[in-house]
XYZ file of C-alpha atoms in Angstrom:
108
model
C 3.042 2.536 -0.384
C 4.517 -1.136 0.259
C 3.055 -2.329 -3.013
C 5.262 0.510 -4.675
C 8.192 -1.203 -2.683
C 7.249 -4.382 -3.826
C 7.006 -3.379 -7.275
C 8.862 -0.223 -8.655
C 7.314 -1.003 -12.112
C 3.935 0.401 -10.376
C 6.306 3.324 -8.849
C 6.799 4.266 -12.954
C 3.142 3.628 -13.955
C 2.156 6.307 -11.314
C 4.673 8.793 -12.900
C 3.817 8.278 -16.070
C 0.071 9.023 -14.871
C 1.390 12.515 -13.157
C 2.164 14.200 -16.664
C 5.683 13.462 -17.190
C 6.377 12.800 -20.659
C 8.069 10.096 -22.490
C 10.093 12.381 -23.912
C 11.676 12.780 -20.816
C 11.979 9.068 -19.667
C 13.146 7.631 -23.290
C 16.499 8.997 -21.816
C 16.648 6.095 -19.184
C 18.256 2.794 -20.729
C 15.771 0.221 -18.792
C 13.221 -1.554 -20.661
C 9.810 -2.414 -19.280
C 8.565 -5.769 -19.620
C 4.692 -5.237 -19.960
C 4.961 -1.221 -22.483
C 6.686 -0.771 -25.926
C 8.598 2.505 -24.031
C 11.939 2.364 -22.161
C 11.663 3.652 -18.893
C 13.560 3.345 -15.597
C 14.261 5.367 -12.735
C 17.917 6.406 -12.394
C 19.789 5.508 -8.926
C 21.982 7.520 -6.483
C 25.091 5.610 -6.033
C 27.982 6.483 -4.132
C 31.146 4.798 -5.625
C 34.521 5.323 -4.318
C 33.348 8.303 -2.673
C 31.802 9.495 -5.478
C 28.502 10.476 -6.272
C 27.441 9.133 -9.741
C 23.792 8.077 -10.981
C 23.119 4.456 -12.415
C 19.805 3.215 -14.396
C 20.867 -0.010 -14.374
C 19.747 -2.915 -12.498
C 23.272 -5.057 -11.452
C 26.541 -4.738 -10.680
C 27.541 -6.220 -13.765
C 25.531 -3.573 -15.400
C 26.994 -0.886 -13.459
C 30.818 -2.366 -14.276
C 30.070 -2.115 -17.542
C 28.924 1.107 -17.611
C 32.060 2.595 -15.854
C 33.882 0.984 -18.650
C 35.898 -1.576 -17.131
C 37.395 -3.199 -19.591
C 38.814 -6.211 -16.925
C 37.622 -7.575 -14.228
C 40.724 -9.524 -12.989
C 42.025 -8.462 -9.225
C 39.100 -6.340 -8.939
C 36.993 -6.273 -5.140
C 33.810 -5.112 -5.061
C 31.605 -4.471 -1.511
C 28.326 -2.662 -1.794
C 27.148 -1.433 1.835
C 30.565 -2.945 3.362
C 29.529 -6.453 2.248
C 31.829 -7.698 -0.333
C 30.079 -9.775 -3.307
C 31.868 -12.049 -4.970
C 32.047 -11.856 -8.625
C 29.869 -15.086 -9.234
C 27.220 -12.970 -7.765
C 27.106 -9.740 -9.744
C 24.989 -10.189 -12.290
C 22.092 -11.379 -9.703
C 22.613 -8.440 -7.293
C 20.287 -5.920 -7.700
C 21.837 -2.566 -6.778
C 18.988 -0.167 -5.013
C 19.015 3.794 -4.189
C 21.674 4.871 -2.507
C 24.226 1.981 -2.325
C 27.805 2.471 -1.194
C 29.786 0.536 -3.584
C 33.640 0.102 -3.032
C 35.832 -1.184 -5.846
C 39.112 -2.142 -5.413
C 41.942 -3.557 -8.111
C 44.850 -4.984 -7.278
C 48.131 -3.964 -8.451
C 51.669 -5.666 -9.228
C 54.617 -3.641 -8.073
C 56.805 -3.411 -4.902
């Protein structure tokens, strides 16, 4: 089990050995390095309070995805720990994050 850890690509290879169907994963938008196929497993997130799923790999990936258009005066913390924008696009979101975003506002 810690070499499935290790490596969630060998997490996919045993599902795609259990009879699921490519049909079914061609749905997920992650590509795999070493197959022709797009697979990925899709992540529980919790953002804002919010339950939402994520098959992405980043937070820039996942700030993208909710469609936000600028970044500018936005906060983001994932587990309480805020990460500073210079590091989203190396940290990897995993299963079950709590991600906070916060954007600041002009006005009195």
């Amino acid at each position: 089990m810690s070499e499935l850890r290790a490596n969630p690509w060998n997490l996919i290879q045993v599902i795609l050995t259990q009879g699921i169907s490519e049909k079914s994963l061609l749905k997920f938008s992650c590509y795999h390095p070493e197959r022709s196929r797009r697979v990925c497993l899709i992540m529980n997130l919790t953002i804002n309070n919010e339950q939402k799923q994520f098959s992405g790999k980043n937070i820039s990936e996942l700030v993208e995805s909710l469609n936000m258009i600028s970044t500018n005066g936005i906060a983001l913390a994932v587990n309480e720990k805020v990460v500073p924008k210079t590091e989203w696009e190396k940290f990897q979101l995993n299963d079950n994050d709590k991600i906070l975003i916060i954007k600041a506002t002009q006005g009195g």
